[in-house]
Amino acid sequence: MLRPKVPTMPQPTGLITPPAVVEPTTVIQHTPQAPAPAPVPVPARPTVQLTPGAVIALVGSGTAVVLVVGAVLVSMLLAVAITSASVAICALVIRSLIASEGKRR
């Protein structure tokens, strides 16, 4: 029905365009009138100075983050454990009901 047409590469014609001619430009060098000022050394990175109060704040905030993340992870684990236990109990009850239904007939 529908056949895709694969494009074919056209054959080269043999006509080649010559490359553009680039004219060289003259460079005029200027002699400096005044000597350049010496560069001022700049430190690679600014130094960070921590005060004892900042260190205590960092330790306190790090401890708080660890406690909060730990509490969230423990609560998620507890939720999964409770859910799986309830599903297991439901499965046992349903299995027991199906087994007792078969014995009554």
PDB file of C-alpha atoms in Angstrom:
ATOM      1  CA  MET A   1       0.000   0.000   0.000  1.00  0.00           C
ATOM      2  CA  LEU A   2       2.154   2.793   1.285  1.00  0.00           C
ATOM      3  CA  ARG A   3       5.817   2.446   0.532  1.00  0.00           C
ATOM      4  CA  PRO A   4       8.242   4.971   1.913  1.00  0.00           C
ATOM      5  CA  LYS A   5      10.486   6.646  -0.612  1.00  0.00           C
ATOM      6  CA  VAL A   6      14.108   6.625   0.422  1.00  0.00           C
ATOM      7  CA  PRO A   7      15.853   9.786  -0.746  1.00  0.00           C
ATOM      8  CA  THR A   8      18.805   9.140  -3.016  1.00  0.00           C
ATOM      9  CA  MET A   9      22.018  11.087  -2.959  1.00  0.00           C
ATOM     10  CA  PRO A  10      22.350  13.126  -6.161  1.00  0.00           C
ATOM     11  CA  GLN A  11      25.440  12.412  -8.210  1.00  0.00           C
ATOM     12  CA  PRO A  12      28.158  15.081  -8.139  1.00  0.00           C
ATOM     13  CA  THR A  13      28.050  17.355 -11.175  1.00  0.00           C
ATOM     14  CA  GLY A  14      31.775  17.949 -11.354  1.00  0.00           C
ATOM     15  CA  LEU A  15      31.428  21.711 -10.968  1.00  0.00           C
ATOM     16  CA  ILE A  16      33.444  22.930  -8.016  1.00  0.00           C
ATOM     17  CA  THR A  17      33.293  26.503  -6.788  1.00  0.00           C
ATOM     18  CA  PRO A  18      36.686  27.997  -6.031  1.00  0.00           C
ATOM     19  CA  PRO A  19      37.325  29.027  -2.422  1.00  0.00           C
ATOM     20  CA  ALA A  20      37.030  32.692  -1.537  1.00  0.00           C
ATOM     21  CA  VAL A  21      40.274  34.645  -1.669  1.00  0.00           C
ATOM     22  CA  VAL A  22      41.263  36.210   1.625  1.00  0.00           C
ATOM     23  CA  GLU A  23      43.317  39.366   1.417  1.00  0.00           C
ATOM     24  CA  PRO A  24      45.988  39.697   4.128  1.00  0.00           C
ATOM     25  CA  THR A  25      45.771  42.771   6.316  1.00  0.00           C
ATOM     26  CA  THR A  26      48.672  44.706   7.667  1.00  0.00           C
ATOM     27  CA  VAL A  27      49.199  44.854  11.392  1.00  0.00           C
ATOM     28  CA  ILE A  28      50.599  48.072  12.815  1.00  0.00           C
ATOM     29  CA  GLN A  29      52.236  47.693  16.185  1.00  0.00           C
ATOM     30  CA  HIS A  30      52.204  50.640  18.532  1.00  0.00           C
ATOM     31  CA  THR A  31      54.954  51.275  21.007  1.00  0.00           C
ATOM     32  CA  PRO A  32      53.611  51.836  24.521  1.00  0.00           C
ATOM     33  CA  GLN A  33      54.060  55.369  25.800  1.00  0.00           C
ATOM     34  CA  ALA A  34      53.935  54.567  29.515  1.00  0.00           C
ATOM     35  CA  PRO A  35      54.777  51.313  31.271  1.00  0.00           C
ATOM     36  CA  ALA A  36      51.794  49.243  32.316  1.00  0.00           C
ATOM     37  CA  PRO A  37      51.033  49.232  36.050  1.00  0.00           C
ATOM     38  CA  ALA A  38      51.991  46.105  37.961  1.00  0.00           C
ATOM     39  CA  PRO A  39      49.041  43.768  38.601  1.00  0.00           C
ATOM     40  CA  VAL A  40      47.752  43.631  42.156  1.00  0.00           C
ATOM     41  CA  PRO A  41      47.699  40.057  43.500  1.00  0.00           C
ATOM     42  CA  VAL A  42      44.164  38.896  44.232  1.00  0.00           C
ATOM     43  CA  PRO A  43      43.571  35.945  46.564  1.00  0.00           C
ATOM     44  CA  ALA A  44      42.131  32.897  44.800  1.00  0.00           C
ATOM     45  CA  ARG A  45      39.298  32.459  47.312  1.00  0.00           C
ATOM     46  CA  PRO A  46      38.046  34.569  50.138  1.00  0.00           C
ATOM     47  CA  THR A  47      38.883  33.051  53.491  1.00  0.00           C
ATOM     48  CA  VAL A  48      36.004  31.920  55.676  1.00  0.00           C
ATOM     49  CA  GLN A  49      36.417  32.552  59.358  1.00  0.00           C
ATOM     50  CA  LEU A  50      34.169  30.650  61.721  1.00  0.00           C
ATOM     51  CA  THR A  51      33.491  32.014  65.153  1.00  0.00           C
ATOM     52  CA  PRO A  52      32.733  29.667  68.052  1.00  0.00           C
ATOM     53  CA  GLY A  53      29.079  30.717  67.899  1.00  0.00           C
ATOM     54  CA  ALA A  54      28.885  29.855  64.194  1.00  0.00           C
ATOM     55  CA  VAL A  55      30.439  26.437  64.829  1.00  0.00           C
ATOM     56  CA  ILE A  56      27.896  25.715  67.568  1.00  0.00           C
ATOM     57  CA  ALA A  57      25.066  26.837  65.266  1.00  0.00           C
ATOM     58  CA  LEU A  58      26.315  24.576  62.464  1.00  0.00           C
ATOM     59  CA  VAL A  59      26.605  21.572  64.773  1.00  0.00           C
ATOM     60  CA  GLY A  60      23.159  22.240  66.224  1.00  0.00           C
ATOM     61  CA  SER A  61      21.497  22.603  62.830  1.00  0.00           C
ATOM     62  CA  GLY A  62      23.244  19.477  61.528  1.00  0.00           C
ATOM     63  CA  THR A  63      22.031  17.510  64.537  1.00  0.00           C
ATOM     64  CA  ALA A  64      18.490  18.784  64.030  1.00  0.00           C
ATOM     65  CA  VAL A  65      18.525  17.769  60.362  1.00  0.00           C
ATOM     66  CA  VAL A  66      19.774  14.269  61.223  1.00  0.00           C
ATOM     67  CA  LEU A  67      17.088  13.851  63.895  1.00  0.00           C
ATOM     68  CA  VAL A  68      14.278  15.035  61.625  1.00  0.00           C
ATOM     69  CA  VAL A  69      15.371  12.834  58.702  1.00  0.00           C
ATOM     70  CA  GLY A  70      15.744   9.870  61.059  1.00  0.00           C
ATOM     71  CA  ALA A  71      12.277  10.398  62.505  1.00  0.00           C
ATOM     72  CA  VAL A  72      10.737  10.589  59.032  1.00  0.00           C
ATOM     73  CA  LEU A  73      12.485   7.410  57.890  1.00  0.00           C
ATOM     74  CA  VAL A  74      11.517   5.501  61.043  1.00  0.00           C
ATOM     75  CA  SER A  75       7.894   6.590  60.713  1.00  0.00           C
ATOM     76  CA  MET A  76       7.817   5.460  57.080  1.00  0.00           C
ATOM     77  CA  LEU A  77       9.283   2.088  58.045  1.00  0.00           C
ATOM     78  CA  LEU A  78       6.707   1.737  60.828  1.00  0.00           C
ATOM     79  CA  ALA A  79       3.872   2.576  58.412  1.00  0.00           C
ATOM     80  CA  VAL A  80       5.066  -0.100  55.977  1.00  0.00           C
ATOM     81  CA  ALA A  81       5.362  -2.667  58.790  1.00  0.00           C
ATOM     82  CA  ILE A  82       1.858  -1.939  60.117  1.00  0.00           C
ATOM     83  CA  THR A  83       0.367  -2.080  56.620  1.00  0.00           C
ATOM     84  CA  SER A  84       2.030  -5.393  55.798  1.00  0.00           C
ATOM     85  CA  ALA A  85       0.924  -6.906  59.132  1.00  0.00           C
ATOM     86  CA  SER A  86      -2.681  -5.843  58.560  1.00  0.00           C
ATOM     87  CA  VAL A  87      -2.652  -7.255  55.016  1.00  0.00           C
ATOM     88  CA  ALA A  88      -1.273 -10.540  56.355  1.00  0.00           C
ATOM     89  CA  ILE A  89      -4.002 -10.726  59.018  1.00  0.00           C
ATOM     90  CA  CYS A  90      -6.677  -9.992  56.393  1.00  0.00           C
ATOM     91  CA  ALA A  91      -5.269 -12.761  54.188  1.00  0.00           C
ATOM     92  CA  LEU A  92      -5.407 -15.237  57.077  1.00  0.00           C
ATOM     93  CA  VAL A  93      -9.007 -14.291  57.916  1.00  0.00           C
ATOM     94  CA  ILE A  94     -10.105 -14.615  54.275  1.00  0.00           C
ATOM     95  CA  ARG A  95      -8.311 -17.962  53.965  1.00  0.00           C
ATOM     96  CA  SER A  96      -9.988 -19.183  57.133  1.00  0.00           C
ATOM     97  CA  LEU A  97     -13.413 -18.078  55.886  1.00  0.00           C
ATOM     98  CA  ILE A  98     -12.919 -19.824  52.555  1.00  0.00           C
ATOM     99  CA  ALA A  99     -11.734 -23.023  54.264  1.00  0.00           C
ATOM    100  CA  SER A 100     -14.680 -23.087  56.690  1.00  0.00           C
ATOM    101  CA  GLU A 101     -17.112 -22.423  53.829  1.00  0.00           C
ATOM    102  CA  GLY A 102     -15.887 -25.553  52.074  1.00  0.00           C
ATOM    103  CA  LYS A 103     -16.326 -27.713  55.194  1.00  0.00           C
ATOM    104  CA  ARG A 104     -19.973 -26.672  55.676  1.00  0.00           C
ATOM    105  CA  ARG A 105     -21.127 -28.034  52.340  1.00  0.00           C
TER     106      ARG A 105
END
